[in-house]
Every structure is written in structure tokens, then in C-alpha cells.
């Protein structure tokens, strides 16, 4: 059986997985979105199981040959050779071909009978932070007291009830967690044009948990910055180390990933000094390469072993 990697192979999470497959001597092919002129896919959907072929360069591979697919597909219009606003962009028919091929591959991910990391429909929960928070609570995790509003007066009242408040976007687009301090309150009228999520700040220690099938990797994070992902912006020190969760919390992470339909998930946790576990978000397409580099855990090896059917 063969693993299919799809996306831009120089992107760190995909690059690490490809390298792990090479080192572990697993069979694989790479569907490189940068080579759209040389890729094609054909699907046949009927009463029987879906079938078809994918053409990568001059090689044609039956879709039934794949044991697993790791897809990190990007918006075709953002790929430099195909960027629509680029004056040197290829003709419209080349852009249309790339978009159609990517769209067809995305459709295949939904019905492929092999392991898929992750099916597009299962990644949709991250499109709305409030919706995902309800799914997280249903699995027994705590979430911070939250207000979503575009009313400045409601924010002022929320801030009176909680000694420290942070805010961030409610969409799937990554945003920097910031503190609602006096300077931010001076700009609060701007939320009239954009509903924003405000949360009570939770003190404690951050953990990032990667769940791959039944395998769990936990990274303990040491950082004084409010958002450790951007520690460099405040010159804060960042440290990560492998860690183990309490068995109950680890099992809850597995259950949460399964409940969301995710074969691979990045889960953001924090434990308070009192031992309460909060979950902030589940990332359905985790950039695990950052955590692998910092904590030294071979997440990519576990990922490709999962894709190979182990």
C-alpha cells in the first residue's frame, strides 16, 4: 500500500511527514499543487466503491492503492505561479485546471475508503470557535467564561465581572490572543463593525496535545507571553518539553478527537493551579512541525505509520 501526500511539499508539516516516510522506507507519492500542469485526477462514483486514478507527473496510480492520505491543500489562488493578481500569471484555463483538480481531490478525500488526515467536512467545526466550544464542553472539558458581542457596553460589563480578560477572533483564521487592557478599551467602539470573542483569562500551564489515531503526544509549554505562539514579539522566553497527561485527561483528548471525526488533531489545553483542565481549541490541521522541533517528539513518524495502516 502507498501513502498519498497532497499540498505544497515544502510546507514544514508536509515536508516532515514526507521525510519520515522516506526514512521509514514507506511507499508514497506526492501530489504537488505547484505542479498543477502535470497532475490530474479521475473519479468514478457509482453503486460500487468509488474508484479512479491520480496522475502525478508521468505516473498514474490507482486510488484504491492508497492506505492513507495526508492532505494540506492550499487555496490555488495563493500559489505564486497561479496567483490571480500576478501580472505574469498563467492563462485563465491553467488556473481553472488547477482549481478543478484541487476541488476534485477534496471531493475524493470525503469518500476515500482509506485513512484520511483529515476529511474536509470533519475540519469544519473549527470554522466557528463558539460552535466548537460547545462540542468541547460536551466531552467534559472546561472552557473559559466567554462573551461574543459587538456591543461595547456588554464588554465593559464583562470586564467588571472578570479581573483579567483576553480577546481573539471567532473565525477559523489564526489570530493573536491579546489582553483587554486600558489601551484596548479605548478602541472598543471598533467592535461595532466586527463581533469579537472575549474570555476570562485562565491562569496556569499550557499544554499542546497531538492525537493521531490512538497515539497521543503532549508538549508542556513554559512561556510568560500571553500567546506563546508569538513569544518572539515580546522577547519572551519559550520552552517546550515532552509531558504526560493524567490518564483521564489523555483519554478525554482521544474521545474529543474521535467525536470531531479527526484522525489527527492539535488540542490546546491549560491546567490551573487548582488542577482544573481547560480546553481552548481543537486544530483540525495542526502545524505540528513547530512543536516537534521545540519538544523533540517524532510526531511525523507516528503520523506516517498511521497512514500506512499500522
PDB file of C-alpha atoms in Angstrom:
ATOM      1  CA  UNK A   1       0.000   0.000   0.000  1.00  0.00           C
ATOM      2  CA  UNK A   2       1.025   3.606  -0.672  1.00  0.00           C
ATOM      3  CA  UNK A   3       0.652   6.916   1.178  1.00  0.00           C
ATOM      4  CA  UNK A   4      -0.516   9.967  -0.734  1.00  0.00           C
ATOM      5  CA  UNK A   5       0.783  13.360   0.373  1.00  0.00           C
ATOM      6  CA  UNK A   6      -1.069  16.328  -1.128  1.00  0.00           C
ATOM      7  CA  UNK A   7      -0.319  20.025  -0.921  1.00  0.00           C
ATOM      8  CA  UNK A   8       2.866  22.078  -1.153  1.00  0.00           C
ATOM      9  CA  UNK A   9       5.677  19.667  -0.152  1.00  0.00           C
ATOM     10  CA  UNK A  10       7.998  22.416   1.106  1.00  0.00           C
ATOM     11  CA  UNK A  11       5.488  23.397   3.813  1.00  0.00           C
ATOM     12  CA  UNK A  12       7.054  22.195   7.102  1.00  0.00           C
ATOM     13  CA  UNK A  13       4.306  19.804   8.335  1.00  0.00           C
ATOM     14  CA  UNK A  14       4.091  18.119   4.935  1.00  0.00           C
ATOM     15  CA  UNK A  15       7.863  18.151   4.437  1.00  0.00           C
ATOM     16  CA  UNK A  16       8.441  16.437   7.795  1.00  0.00           C
ATOM     17  CA  UNK A  17       5.879  13.737   7.020  1.00  0.00           C
ATOM     18  CA  UNK A  18       7.414  13.068   3.610  1.00  0.00           C
ATOM     19  CA  UNK A  19      10.873  12.807   5.155  1.00  0.00           C
ATOM     20  CA  UNK A  20       9.601  10.406   7.833  1.00  0.00           C
ATOM     21  CA  UNK A  21       8.029   8.190   5.173  1.00  0.00           C
ATOM     22  CA  UNK A  22      11.339   8.201   3.288  1.00  0.00           C
ATOM     23  CA  UNK A  23      13.385   7.316   6.392  1.00  0.00           C
ATOM     24  CA  UNK A  24      10.942   4.580   7.418  1.00  0.00           C
ATOM     25  CA  UNK A  25      11.040   3.231   3.854  1.00  0.00           C
ATOM     26  CA  UNK A  26       7.303   3.510   3.324  1.00  0.00           C
ATOM     27  CA  UNK A  27       5.898   3.739  -0.204  1.00  0.00           C
ATOM     28  CA  UNK A  28       4.490   7.173  -1.007  1.00  0.00           C
ATOM     29  CA  UNK A  29       3.687   9.616  -3.791  1.00  0.00           C
ATOM     30  CA  UNK A  30       3.407  13.409  -3.594  1.00  0.00           C
ATOM     31  CA  UNK A  31       0.627  15.410  -5.247  1.00  0.00           C
ATOM     32  CA  UNK A  32       2.402  18.754  -5.514  1.00  0.00           C
ATOM     33  CA  UNK A  33      -0.029  21.625  -6.028  1.00  0.00           C
ATOM     34  CA  UNK A  34       2.795  23.696  -7.508  1.00  0.00           C
ATOM     35  CA  UNK A  35       2.918  21.246 -10.427  1.00  0.00           C
ATOM     36  CA  UNK A  36      -0.714  21.618 -11.423  1.00  0.00           C
ATOM     37  CA  UNK A  37       0.067  21.297 -15.140  1.00  0.00           C
ATOM     38  CA  UNK A  38       1.417  17.797 -14.551  1.00  0.00           C
ATOM     39  CA  UNK A  39      -1.237  16.492 -12.139  1.00  0.00           C
ATOM     40  CA  UNK A  40      -4.692  15.114 -12.806  1.00  0.00           C
ATOM     41  CA  UNK A  41      -7.314  13.044 -11.063  1.00  0.00           C
ATOM     42  CA  UNK A  42     -10.205  10.998 -12.399  1.00  0.00           C
ATOM     43  CA  UNK A  43     -13.022   9.666 -10.195  1.00  0.00           C
ATOM     44  CA  UNK A  44     -15.760   7.187 -10.919  1.00  0.00           C
ATOM     45  CA  UNK A  45     -18.657   7.148  -8.486  1.00  0.00           C
ATOM     46  CA  UNK A  46     -21.350   4.522  -8.793  1.00  0.00           C
ATOM     47  CA  UNK A  47     -23.126   1.869  -6.787  1.00  0.00           C
ATOM     48  CA  UNK A  48     -19.821   0.154  -6.090  1.00  0.00           C
ATOM     49  CA  UNK A  49     -16.985   1.669  -4.079  1.00  0.00           C
ATOM     50  CA  UNK A  50     -15.571   4.863  -5.622  1.00  0.00           C
ATOM     51  CA  UNK A  51     -12.560   4.308  -7.843  1.00  0.00           C
ATOM     52  CA  UNK A  52     -10.246   6.229 -10.123  1.00  0.00           C
ATOM     53  CA  UNK A  53      -6.684   7.248 -10.782  1.00  0.00           C
ATOM     54  CA  UNK A  54      -4.408  10.107  -9.872  1.00  0.00           C
ATOM     55  CA  UNK A  55      -1.733  11.233 -12.311  1.00  0.00           C
ATOM     56  CA  UNK A  56       1.375  12.750 -10.762  1.00  0.00           C
ATOM     57  CA  UNK A  57       3.830  13.807 -13.403  1.00  0.00           C
ATOM     58  CA  UNK A  58       4.055  10.843 -15.735  1.00  0.00           C
ATOM     59  CA  UNK A  59       2.951   8.304 -13.130  1.00  0.00           C
ATOM     60  CA  UNK A  60      -0.629   7.040 -12.854  1.00  0.00           C
ATOM     61  CA  UNK A  61      -1.661   5.498  -9.541  1.00  0.00           C
ATOM     62  CA  UNK A  62      -4.953   3.796  -8.798  1.00  0.00           C
ATOM     63  CA  UNK A  63      -6.811   5.499  -5.964  1.00  0.00           C
ATOM     64  CA  UNK A  64      -7.534   2.095  -4.472  1.00  0.00           C
ATOM     65  CA  UNK A  65      -3.799   1.644  -3.824  1.00  0.00           C
ATOM     66  CA  UNK A  66      -3.641   4.213  -1.029  1.00  0.00           C
ATOM     67  CA  UNK A  67      -3.542   3.127   2.596  1.00  0.00           C
ATOM     68  CA  UNK A  68      -3.704   6.729   3.785  1.00  0.00           C
ATOM     69  CA  UNK A  69      -3.817  10.326   2.608  1.00  0.00           C
ATOM     70  CA  UNK A  70      -2.278  13.355   4.308  1.00  0.00           C
ATOM     71  CA  UNK A  71      -3.664  16.486   2.689  1.00  0.00           C
ATOM     72  CA  UNK A  72      -2.736  20.077   3.438  1.00  0.00           C
ATOM     73  CA  UNK A  73      -4.316  21.621   0.376  1.00  0.00           C
ATOM     74  CA  UNK A  74      -3.930  25.372  -0.069  1.00  0.00           C
ATOM     75  CA  UNK A  75      -6.089  27.878  -1.894  1.00  0.00           C
ATOM     76  CA  UNK A  76      -4.948  27.706  -5.503  1.00  0.00           C
ATOM     77  CA  UNK A  77      -5.200  31.480  -5.881  1.00  0.00           C
ATOM     78  CA  UNK A  78      -2.479  31.916  -3.221  1.00  0.00           C
ATOM     79  CA  UNK A  79       0.099  29.747  -5.008  1.00  0.00           C
ATOM     80  CA  UNK A  80       2.713  32.124  -6.509  1.00  0.00           C
ATOM     81  CA  UNK A  81       2.774  30.591 -10.021  1.00  0.00           C
ATOM     82  CA  UNK A  82      -1.019  30.727 -10.156  1.00  0.00           C
ATOM     83  CA  UNK A  83      -1.719  33.898  -8.188  1.00  0.00           C
ATOM     84  CA  UNK A  84      -4.566  35.615  -9.983  1.00  0.00           C
ATOM     85  CA  UNK A  85      -3.262  39.128  -9.358  1.00  0.00           C
ATOM     86  CA  UNK A  86       0.219  38.271 -10.639  1.00  0.00           C
ATOM     87  CA  UNK A  87       0.767  40.066 -13.977  1.00  0.00           C
ATOM     88  CA  UNK A  88       2.849  37.073 -15.070  1.00  0.00           C
ATOM     89  CA  UNK A  89       0.190  34.541 -14.066  1.00  0.00           C
ATOM     90  CA  UNK A  90      -0.598  31.729 -16.496  1.00  0.00           C
ATOM     91  CA  UNK A  91      -3.710  31.824 -18.687  1.00  0.00           C
ATOM     92  CA  UNK A  92      -7.106  31.500 -17.064  1.00  0.00           C
ATOM     93  CA  UNK A  93      -7.519  27.939 -18.325  1.00  0.00           C
ATOM     94  CA  UNK A  94      -4.407  26.855 -16.357  1.00  0.00           C
ATOM     95  CA  UNK A  95      -5.828  28.428 -13.194  1.00  0.00           C
ATOM     96  CA  UNK A  96      -9.200  26.790 -13.818  1.00  0.00           C
ATOM     97  CA  UNK A  97      -7.496  23.428 -14.312  1.00  0.00           C
ATOM     98  CA  UNK A  98      -5.612  23.748 -11.020  1.00  0.00           C
ATOM     99  CA  UNK A  99      -8.780  24.757  -9.162  1.00  0.00           C
ATOM    100  CA  UNK A 100     -10.763  21.891 -10.670  1.00  0.00           C
ATOM    101  CA  UNK A 101      -8.062  19.345  -9.854  1.00  0.00           C
ATOM    102  CA  UNK A 102      -7.834  20.552  -6.255  1.00  0.00           C
ATOM    103  CA  UNK A 103     -11.619  20.565  -5.920  1.00  0.00           C
ATOM    104  CA  UNK A 104     -11.864  17.036  -7.262  1.00  0.00           C
ATOM    105  CA  UNK A 105      -9.160  15.844  -4.893  1.00  0.00           C
ATOM    106  CA  UNK A 106     -11.042  17.439  -1.996  1.00  0.00           C
ATOM    107  CA  UNK A 107     -14.176  15.556  -3.053  1.00  0.00           C
ATOM    108  CA  UNK A 108     -12.181  12.335  -3.098  1.00  0.00           C
ATOM    109  CA  UNK A 109     -10.999  12.967   0.453  1.00  0.00           C
ATOM    110  CA  UNK A 110     -14.623  12.794   1.603  1.00  0.00           C
ATOM    111  CA  UNK A 111     -15.284   9.316   0.190  1.00  0.00           C
ATOM    112  CA  UNK A 112     -11.849   7.676   0.070  1.00  0.00           C
ATOM    113  CA  UNK A 113     -12.076   4.249   1.769  1.00  0.00           C
ATOM    114  CA  UNK A 114      -8.623   4.627   3.331  1.00  0.00           C
ATOM    115  CA  UNK A 115      -7.349   6.655   6.292  1.00  0.00           C
ATOM    116  CA  UNK A 116      -7.579  10.394   5.608  1.00  0.00           C
ATOM    117  CA  UNK A 117      -5.949  13.187   7.616  1.00  0.00           C
ATOM    118  CA  UNK A 118      -8.398  14.886   7.708  1.00  0.00           C
ATOM    119  CA  UNK A 119     -11.649  14.747   5.738  1.00  0.00           C
ATOM    120  CA  UNK A 120     -12.738  18.311   4.811  1.00  0.00           C
ATOM    121  CA  UNK A 121     -16.209  18.004   6.315  1.00  0.00           C
ATOM    122  CA  UNK A 122     -14.722  16.920   9.649  1.00  0.00           C
ATOM    123  CA  UNK A 123     -12.497  20.004   9.735  1.00  0.00           C
ATOM    124  CA  UNK A 124     -15.470  22.366   9.558  1.00  0.00           C
ATOM    125  CA  UNK A 125     -16.009  22.565  13.327  1.00  0.00           C
ATOM    126  CA  UNK A 126     -13.023  24.904  13.569  1.00  0.00           C
ATOM    127  CA  UNK A 127     -14.782  27.385  11.288  1.00  0.00           C
ATOM    128  CA  UNK A 128     -16.687  28.716  14.296  1.00  0.00           C
ATOM    129  CA  UNK A 129     -14.981  28.943  17.675  1.00  0.00           C
ATOM    130  CA  UNK A 130     -18.325  29.212  19.570  1.00  0.00           C
ATOM    131  CA  UNK A 131     -19.689  26.096  17.870  1.00  0.00           C
ATOM    132  CA  UNK A 132     -16.534  24.128  18.531  1.00  0.00           C
ATOM    133  CA  UNK A 133     -16.564  25.229  22.180  1.00  0.00           C
ATOM    134  CA  UNK A 134     -19.939  23.529  22.625  1.00  0.00           C
ATOM    135  CA  UNK A 135     -18.525  20.279  21.212  1.00  0.00           C
ATOM    136  CA  UNK A 136     -15.534  20.564  23.538  1.00  0.00           C
ATOM    137  CA  UNK A 137     -17.745  21.018  26.609  1.00  0.00           C
ATOM    138  CA  UNK A 138     -19.852  18.031  25.576  1.00  0.00           C
ATOM    139  CA  UNK A 139     -16.737  15.875  26.088  1.00  0.00           C
ATOM    140  CA  UNK A 140     -16.241  17.078  29.661  1.00  0.00           C
ATOM    141  CA  UNK A 141     -13.610  19.806  29.268  1.00  0.00           C
ATOM    142  CA  UNK A 142     -13.984  23.203  30.860  1.00  0.00           C
ATOM    143  CA  UNK A 143     -13.911  26.312  28.670  1.00  0.00           C
ATOM    144  CA  UNK A 144     -13.364  29.886  29.881  1.00  0.00           C
ATOM    145  CA  UNK A 145     -16.325  32.199  30.569  1.00  0.00           C
ATOM    146  CA  UNK A 146     -16.925  33.716  27.140  1.00  0.00           C
ATOM    147  CA  UNK A 147     -18.681  36.715  25.632  1.00  0.00           C
ATOM    148  CA  UNK A 148     -19.185  37.200  21.894  1.00  0.00           C
ATOM    149  CA  UNK A 149     -20.516  40.611  21.051  1.00  0.00           C
ATOM    150  CA  UNK A 150     -20.257  43.821  19.060  1.00  0.00           C
ATOM    151  CA  UNK A 151     -21.680  45.895  21.919  1.00  0.00           C
ATOM    152  CA  UNK A 152     -19.047  47.933  23.815  1.00  0.00           C
ATOM    153  CA  UNK A 153     -21.286  48.209  26.881  1.00  0.00           C
ATOM    154  CA  UNK A 154     -21.524  44.426  27.141  1.00  0.00           C
ATOM    155  CA  UNK A 155     -17.730  44.192  27.032  1.00  0.00           C
ATOM    156  CA  UNK A 156     -17.385  46.766  29.816  1.00  0.00           C
ATOM    157  CA  UNK A 157     -19.821  44.787  31.984  1.00  0.00           C
ATOM    158  CA  UNK A 158     -17.971  41.523  31.261  1.00  0.00           C
ATOM    159  CA  UNK A 159     -14.668  43.151  32.221  1.00  0.00           C
ATOM    160  CA  UNK A 160     -16.135  44.249  35.549  1.00  0.00           C
ATOM    161  CA  UNK A 161     -17.003  40.620  36.378  1.00  0.00           C
ATOM    162  CA  UNK A 162     -13.596  39.201  35.459  1.00  0.00           C
ATOM    163  CA  UNK A 163     -10.329  40.696  36.706  1.00  0.00           C
ATOM    164  CA  UNK A 164      -8.438  39.836  33.533  1.00  0.00           C
ATOM    165  CA  UNK A 165      -9.926  39.469  30.031  1.00  0.00           C
ATOM    166  CA  UNK A 166      -8.424  38.434  26.694  1.00  0.00           C
ATOM    167  CA  UNK A 167      -9.882  38.647  23.202  1.00  0.00           C
ATOM    168  CA  UNK A 168      -9.455  36.951  19.815  1.00  0.00           C
ATOM    169  CA  UNK A 169     -11.212  36.197  16.547  1.00  0.00           C
ATOM    170  CA  UNK A 170     -14.180  33.824  16.426  1.00  0.00           C
ATOM    171  CA  UNK A 171     -13.327  32.549  12.919  1.00  0.00           C
ATOM    172  CA  UNK A 172     -11.014  29.759  11.757  1.00  0.00           C
ATOM    173  CA  UNK A 173      -8.371  32.300  10.753  1.00  0.00           C
ATOM    174  CA  UNK A 174      -5.495  32.377  13.219  1.00  0.00           C
ATOM    175  CA  UNK A 175      -5.473  35.453  15.419  1.00  0.00           C
ATOM    176  CA  UNK A 176      -3.191  36.609  18.222  1.00  0.00           C
ATOM    177  CA  UNK A 177      -4.639  36.353  21.723  1.00  0.00           C
ATOM    178  CA  UNK A 178      -4.430  39.842  23.233  1.00  0.00           C
ATOM    179  CA  UNK A 179      -5.267  41.328  26.618  1.00  0.00           C
ATOM    180  CA  UNK A 180      -8.201  43.665  27.020  1.00  0.00           C
ATOM    181  CA  UNK A 181      -6.223  46.329  28.819  1.00  0.00           C
ATOM    182  CA  UNK A 182      -6.912  50.053  29.184  1.00  0.00           C
ATOM    183  CA  UNK A 183      -5.437  50.823  25.758  1.00  0.00           C
ATOM    184  CA  UNK A 184      -7.655  48.213  24.109  1.00  0.00           C
ATOM    185  CA  UNK A 185     -10.719  49.583  25.898  1.00  0.00           C
ATOM    186  CA  UNK A 186     -10.061  52.965  24.319  1.00  0.00           C
ATOM    187  CA  UNK A 187     -10.596  51.307  20.914  1.00  0.00           C
ATOM    188  CA  UNK A 188     -13.547  49.180  21.978  1.00  0.00           C
ATOM    189  CA  UNK A 189     -16.055  51.054  19.812  1.00  0.00           C
ATOM    190  CA  UNK A 190     -14.497  49.403  16.744  1.00  0.00           C
ATOM    191  CA  UNK A 191     -16.142  46.070  17.629  1.00  0.00           C
ATOM    192  CA  UNK A 192     -19.455  47.520  16.407  1.00  0.00           C
ATOM    193  CA  UNK A 193     -18.258  46.508  12.956  1.00  0.00           C
ATOM    194  CA  UNK A 194     -16.907  43.078  13.890  1.00  0.00           C
ATOM    195  CA  UNK A 195     -18.262  40.738  16.606  1.00  0.00           C
ATOM    196  CA  UNK A 196     -15.351  39.606  18.759  1.00  0.00           C
ATOM    197  CA  UNK A 197     -14.778  36.866  21.307  1.00  0.00           C
ATOM    198  CA  UNK A 198     -13.826  37.895  24.849  1.00  0.00           C
ATOM    199  CA  UNK A 199     -12.811  35.391  27.509  1.00  0.00           C
ATOM    200  CA  UNK A 200     -11.855  35.424  31.147  1.00  0.00           C
ATOM    201  CA  UNK A 201      -8.134  34.808  31.409  1.00  0.00           C
ATOM    202  CA  UNK A 202      -7.311  31.370  32.810  1.00  0.00           C
ATOM    203  CA  UNK A 203      -4.069  31.189  34.834  1.00  0.00           C
ATOM    204  CA  UNK A 204      -1.961  28.067  34.698  1.00  0.00           C
ATOM    205  CA  UNK A 205       0.295  25.980  32.444  1.00  0.00           C
ATOM    206  CA  UNK A 206      -0.290  25.475  28.722  1.00  0.00           C
ATOM    207  CA  UNK A 207      -0.119  22.095  27.021  1.00  0.00           C
ATOM    208  CA  UNK A 208      -0.395  21.192  23.346  1.00  0.00           C
ATOM    209  CA  UNK A 209      -1.716  17.704  22.693  1.00  0.00           C
ATOM    210  CA  UNK A 210      -1.461  15.970  19.323  1.00  0.00           C
ATOM    211  CA  UNK A 211      -3.747  12.984  18.840  1.00  0.00           C
ATOM    212  CA  UNK A 212      -3.050  10.657  15.910  1.00  0.00           C
ATOM    213  CA  UNK A 213      -5.486   7.766  15.959  1.00  0.00           C
ATOM    214  CA  UNK A 214      -4.952   6.408  19.470  1.00  0.00           C
ATOM    215  CA  UNK A 215      -1.433   7.824  19.845  1.00  0.00           C
ATOM    216  CA  UNK A 216      -1.020  10.933  21.994  1.00  0.00           C
ATOM    217  CA  UNK A 217       1.917  13.361  22.132  1.00  0.00           C
ATOM    218  CA  UNK A 218       1.870  16.029  24.837  1.00  0.00           C
ATOM    219  CA  UNK A 219       4.077  19.117  24.900  1.00  0.00           C
ATOM    220  CA  UNK A 220       4.340  21.174  28.089  1.00  0.00           C
ATOM    221  CA  UNK A 221       4.879  24.858  27.361  1.00  0.00           C
ATOM    222  CA  UNK A 222       6.843  27.259  29.528  1.00  0.00           C
ATOM    223  CA  UNK A 223       6.339  30.867  28.475  1.00  0.00           C
ATOM    224  CA  UNK A 224       5.396  34.161  30.106  1.00  0.00           C
ATOM    225  CA  UNK A 225       3.808  35.574  26.939  1.00  0.00           C
ATOM    226  CA  UNK A 226       0.017  35.711  26.765  1.00  0.00           C
ATOM    227  CA  UNK A 227       0.102  33.854  23.424  1.00  0.00           C
ATOM    228  CA  UNK A 228       3.148  31.579  23.394  1.00  0.00           C
ATOM    229  CA  UNK A 229       2.925  31.136  19.602  1.00  0.00           C
ATOM    230  CA  UNK A 230       4.084  34.734  19.277  1.00  0.00           C
ATOM    231  CA  UNK A 231       6.536  34.851  22.175  1.00  0.00           C
ATOM    232  CA  UNK A 232       9.175  36.400  19.922  1.00  0.00           C
ATOM    233  CA  UNK A 233       7.074  39.537  19.524  1.00  0.00           C
ATOM    234  CA  UNK A 234       7.507  40.372  23.198  1.00  0.00           C
ATOM    235  CA  UNK A 235      11.006  38.875  23.529  1.00  0.00           C
ATOM    236  CA  UNK A 236       9.597  36.298  25.934  1.00  0.00           C
ATOM    237  CA  UNK A 237      11.410  33.017  26.507  1.00  0.00           C
ATOM    238  CA  UNK A 238       9.701  29.911  25.156  1.00  0.00           C
ATOM    239  CA  UNK A 239      10.398  26.392  26.328  1.00  0.00           C
ATOM    240  CA  UNK A 240       8.750  23.083  25.468  1.00  0.00           C
ATOM    241  CA  UNK A 241       9.254  19.600  26.786  1.00  0.00           C
ATOM    242  CA  UNK A 242       7.554  16.216  26.378  1.00  0.00           C
ATOM    243  CA  UNK A 243       4.995  15.562  29.079  1.00  0.00           C
ATOM    244  CA  UNK A 244       2.375  13.076  30.186  1.00  0.00           C
ATOM    245  CA  UNK A 245      -1.223  13.920  30.934  1.00  0.00           C
ATOM    246  CA  UNK A 246      -3.282  12.302  33.672  1.00  0.00           C
ATOM    247  CA  UNK A 247      -4.785   9.142  32.152  1.00  0.00           C
ATOM    248  CA  UNK A 248      -8.326  10.534  32.376  1.00  0.00           C
ATOM    249  CA  UNK A 249      -7.380  13.737  30.544  1.00  0.00           C
ATOM    250  CA  UNK A 250      -5.451  11.829  27.877  1.00  0.00           C
ATOM    251  CA  UNK A 251      -8.448   9.565  27.242  1.00  0.00           C
ATOM    252  CA  UNK A 252     -10.684  12.626  27.062  1.00  0.00           C
ATOM    253  CA  UNK A 253      -8.439  14.049  24.340  1.00  0.00           C
ATOM    254  CA  UNK A 254      -8.779  10.835  22.312  1.00  0.00           C
ATOM    255  CA  UNK A 255     -12.541  10.911  22.781  1.00  0.00           C
ATOM    256  CA  UNK A 256     -12.713  14.565  21.741  1.00  0.00           C
ATOM    257  CA  UNK A 257     -10.754  13.936  18.549  1.00  0.00           C
ATOM    258  CA  UNK A 258     -12.990  10.987  17.685  1.00  0.00           C
ATOM    259  CA  UNK A 259     -16.141  12.988  18.449  1.00  0.00           C
ATOM    260  CA  UNK A 260     -14.986  15.633  15.964  1.00  0.00           C
ATOM    261  CA  UNK A 261     -14.164  12.971  13.369  1.00  0.00           C
ATOM    262  CA  UNK A 262     -10.478  13.893  13.338  1.00  0.00           C
ATOM    263  CA  UNK A 263      -7.791  11.283  12.793  1.00  0.00           C
ATOM    264  CA  UNK A 264      -5.170  13.945  13.594  1.00  0.00           C
ATOM    265  CA  UNK A 265      -5.900  16.826  15.947  1.00  0.00           C
ATOM    266  CA  UNK A 266      -3.988  19.506  17.809  1.00  0.00           C
ATOM    267  CA  UNK A 267      -5.673  20.247  21.153  1.00  0.00           C
ATOM    268  CA  UNK A 268      -4.840  23.312  23.249  1.00  0.00           C
ATOM    269  CA  UNK A 269      -5.160  22.715  26.998  1.00  0.00           C
ATOM    270  CA  UNK A 270      -4.330  24.585  30.178  1.00  0.00           C
ATOM    271  CA  UNK A 271      -4.276  23.279  33.734  1.00  0.00           C
ATOM    272  CA  UNK A 272      -4.922  25.746  36.545  1.00  0.00           C
ATOM    273  CA  UNK A 273      -3.018  25.761  39.852  1.00  0.00           C
ATOM    274  CA  UNK A 274      -6.104  24.061  41.335  1.00  0.00           C
ATOM    275  CA  UNK A 275      -5.837  21.178  38.833  1.00  0.00           C
ATOM    276  CA  UNK A 276      -8.751  22.114  36.575  1.00  0.00           C
ATOM    277  CA  UNK A 277      -8.279  21.305  32.877  1.00  0.00           C
ATOM    278  CA  UNK A 278      -9.499  23.793  30.280  1.00  0.00           C
ATOM    279  CA  UNK A 279      -9.632  23.233  26.537  1.00  0.00           C
ATOM    280  CA  UNK A 280      -9.435  26.293  24.297  1.00  0.00           C
ATOM    281  CA  UNK A 281      -9.455  24.914  20.775  1.00  0.00           C
ATOM    282  CA  UNK A 282      -9.040  21.847  18.568  1.00  0.00           C
ATOM    283  CA  UNK A 283      -6.987  22.438  15.438  1.00  0.00           C
ATOM    284  CA  UNK A 284      -8.000  20.037  12.619  1.00  0.00           C
ATOM    285  CA  UNK A 285      -4.883  20.774  10.557  1.00  0.00           C
ATOM    286  CA  UNK A 286      -2.193  21.238  13.197  1.00  0.00           C
ATOM    287  CA  UNK A 287       1.149  22.781  12.305  1.00  0.00           C
ATOM    288  CA  UNK A 288       2.794  20.122  14.440  1.00  0.00           C
ATOM    289  CA  UNK A 289       6.238  20.856  12.985  1.00  0.00           C
ATOM    290  CA  UNK A 290       6.638  23.776  15.435  1.00  0.00           C
ATOM    291  CA  UNK A 291       6.044  21.510  18.425  1.00  0.00           C
ATOM    292  CA  UNK A 292       8.115  18.653  17.018  1.00  0.00           C
ATOM    293  CA  UNK A 293      11.082  20.978  16.630  1.00  0.00           C
ATOM    294  CA  UNK A 294      10.718  22.554  20.081  1.00  0.00           C
ATOM    295  CA  UNK A 295       9.842  19.466  22.149  1.00  0.00           C
ATOM    296  CA  UNK A 296      11.774  16.882  20.126  1.00  0.00           C
ATOM    297  CA  UNK A 297       8.869  14.469  19.689  1.00  0.00           C
ATOM    298  CA  UNK A 298       8.671  12.397  16.492  1.00  0.00           C
ATOM    299  CA  UNK A 299       5.082  13.255  15.661  1.00  0.00           C
ATOM    300  CA  UNK A 300       5.710  12.895  11.928  1.00  0.00           C
ATOM    301  CA  UNK A 301       6.832   9.276  12.363  1.00  0.00           C
ATOM    302  CA  UNK A 302       3.601   8.416  14.182  1.00  0.00           C
ATOM    303  CA  UNK A 303       1.598  10.224  11.504  1.00  0.00           C
ATOM    304  CA  UNK A 304       3.050   8.263   8.587  1.00  0.00           C
ATOM    305  CA  UNK A 305       2.826   4.977  10.468  1.00  0.00           C
ATOM    306  CA  UNK A 306      -0.864   5.700  10.994  1.00  0.00           C
ATOM    307  CA  UNK A 307      -1.252   6.487   7.288  1.00  0.00           C
ATOM    308  CA  UNK A 308       0.487   3.244   6.360  1.00  0.00           C
ATOM    309  CA  UNK A 309      -2.150   1.293   8.263  1.00  0.00           C
ATOM    310  CA  UNK A 310      -0.154   0.386  11.354  1.00  0.00           C
TER     311      UNK A 310
END
